């Protein structure tokens, strides 16, 4: 049986206007277009080693992206009028180290791009020292 490796590519909706969706990812999230092909009207943005494929005709999806400085990003983006569906919120204390070093906490904030894709921004914080 062949071995399945890492995630290579994730398809996300481009919505009705690929340019508007790509501008959001560039201007709000700071992620540049890696490649674009017209026709057929598809584009790729790299998230680490994973290709995000933007195209019409696929349903909106959800992608979770690592971020450092989540609170600062949220404050500046919200001040610039970027609508968040959820502000930075503690979602998990990893006491057992199931998803990373034991004791870290995981925080997430959520927003949507113009095509309706949900973007979860994820930041892990080291354990806090007792006072």
Coordinates of C-alpha atoms in Angstrom, one line a residue:
X1 CA 0.0 0.0 0.0
X2 CA 1.4 3.5 -0.9
X3 CA 2.2 5.9 1.9
X4 CA 0.2 9.0 2.2
X5 CA 2.3 12.1 2.9
X6 CA 1.6 15.6 4.0
X7 CA -1.2 17.9 2.7
X8 CA -0.1 19.3 -0.7
X9 CA -3.0 21.5 -1.7
X10 CA -6.3 22.9 -0.4
X11 CA -9.0 24.2 -2.7
X12 CA -10.8 27.4 -1.6
X13 CA -13.5 29.3 -3.4
X14 CA -12.5 32.3 -5.4
X15 CA -16.1 33.5 -5.4
X16 CA -17.3 35.6 -8.3
X17 CA -14.3 37.9 -8.4
X18 CA -10.8 36.3 -8.2
X19 CA -9.1 39.7 -8.1
X20 CA -11.1 40.8 -5.0
X21 CA -10.5 37.6 -3.2
X22 CA -6.7 37.7 -3.9
X23 CA -6.5 41.3 -2.9
X24 CA -8.0 40.4 0.5
X25 CA -5.4 37.7 1.0
X26 CA -2.6 40.0 0.0
X27 CA -3.8 43.3 1.7
X28 CA -5.3 41.9 4.9
X29 CA -3.3 38.7 5.5
X30 CA -0.1 39.7 3.8
X31 CA 0.0 36.6 1.6
X32 CA 1.2 37.1 -2.0
X33 CA 0.0 35.2 -5.1
X34 CA 2.5 32.5 -6.0
X35 CA 1.0 31.7 -9.4
X36 CA -2.0 32.6 -11.5
X37 CA -3.4 31.1 -14.7
X38 CA -5.9 33.0 -16.9
X39 CA -7.6 31.1 -18.4
X40 CA -9.0 29.2 -16.6
X41 CA -9.0 31.8 -13.8
X42 CA -7.2 30.0 -10.9
X43 CA -4.5 31.2 -8.5
X44 CA -2.3 29.8 -5.9
X45 CA -1.0 31.2 -2.6
X46 CA 1.6 29.3 -0.6
X47 CA 0.9 28.7 3.1
X48 CA 4.3 27.2 4.1
X49 CA 4.6 24.2 1.9
X50 CA 0.9 23.9 1.2
X51 CA -0.7 25.4 -1.9
X52 CA -4.0 27.2 -1.5
X53 CA -5.8 26.9 -4.8
X54 CA -8.4 29.6 -5.5
X55 CA -11.0 28.8 -8.1
X56 CA -14.6 29.3 -8.9
X57 CA -17.0 26.4 -8.8
X58 CA -15.9 25.0 -5.4
X59 CA -17.7 25.6 -2.2
X60 CA -16.3 28.0 0.4
X61 CA -14.0 26.2 2.8
X62 CA -12.3 26.7 6.1
X63 CA -8.5 27.0 6.5
X64 CA -6.5 27.5 9.7
X65 CA -3.3 29.4 9.5
X66 CA -0.6 29.9 12.1
X67 CA 0.1 33.5 13.1
X68 CA 2.3 35.2 15.6
X69 CA 1.0 38.3 17.2
X70 CA -2.7 37.4 16.9
X71 CA -3.9 40.1 19.3
X72 CA -1.9 42.8 17.5
X73 CA -3.1 41.6 14.1
X74 CA -6.7 41.5 15.3
X75 CA -6.5 45.0 16.8
X76 CA -5.0 46.6 13.6
X77 CA -7.2 44.7 11.2
X78 CA -10.4 45.4 13.1
X79 CA -9.4 49.1 13.3
X80 CA -9.0 49.0 9.5
X81 CA -12.6 47.7 9.2
X82 CA -11.9 44.0 8.6
X83 CA -14.9 42.2 10.0
X84 CA -14.1 39.2 12.3
X85 CA -16.7 36.5 13.0
X86 CA -14.9 35.8 16.3
X87 CA -12.1 37.7 18.1
X88 CA -9.0 36.1 19.6
X89 CA -10.4 33.5 22.0
X90 CA -8.7 30.7 24.1
X91 CA -10.0 27.5 22.5
X92 CA -7.7 24.9 24.2
X93 CA -5.2 24.4 27.0
X94 CA -3.0 21.5 25.9
X95 CA -2.1 20.3 29.3
X96 CA -1.1 16.8 28.0
X97 CA 0.9 18.0 25.0
X98 CA -1.4 16.3 22.6
X99 CA -0.9 19.0 19.8
X100 CA 2.4 20.5 20.8
X101 CA 4.4 21.1 24.0
X102 CA 2.5 20.3 27.2
X103 CA 1.0 23.3 28.9
X104 CA 0.6 25.5 25.8
X105 CA -2.7 27.3 25.2
X106 CA -4.2 27.7 21.7
X107 CA -5.9 30.9 20.7
X108 CA -8.0 31.5 17.6
X109 CA -9.7 34.3 15.8
X110 CA -12.0 33.9 12.7
X111 CA -12.8 36.1 9.7
X112 CA -14.2 35.5 6.2
X113 CA -12.7 36.5 2.9
X114 CA -14.9 38.0 0.1
X115 CA -15.6 34.6 -1.4
X116 CA -17.0 33.3 1.9
X117 CA -14.0 31.2 3.0
X118 CA -13.5 31.1 6.7
X119 CA -10.0 31.8 7.9
X120 CA -9.0 30.7 11.4
X121 CA -5.9 32.4 12.7
X122 CA -4.2 30.2 15.3
X123 CA -1.5 31.2 17.8
X124 CA -0.1 28.9 20.5
X125 CA 1.2 30.5 23.7
X126 CA 3.8 28.9 26.0
X127 CA 2.7 27.8 29.5
X128 CA 2.4 30.7 32.0
X129 CA 4.6 30.6 35.0
X130 CA 2.6 30.6 38.3
X131 CA 2.6 34.0 40.1

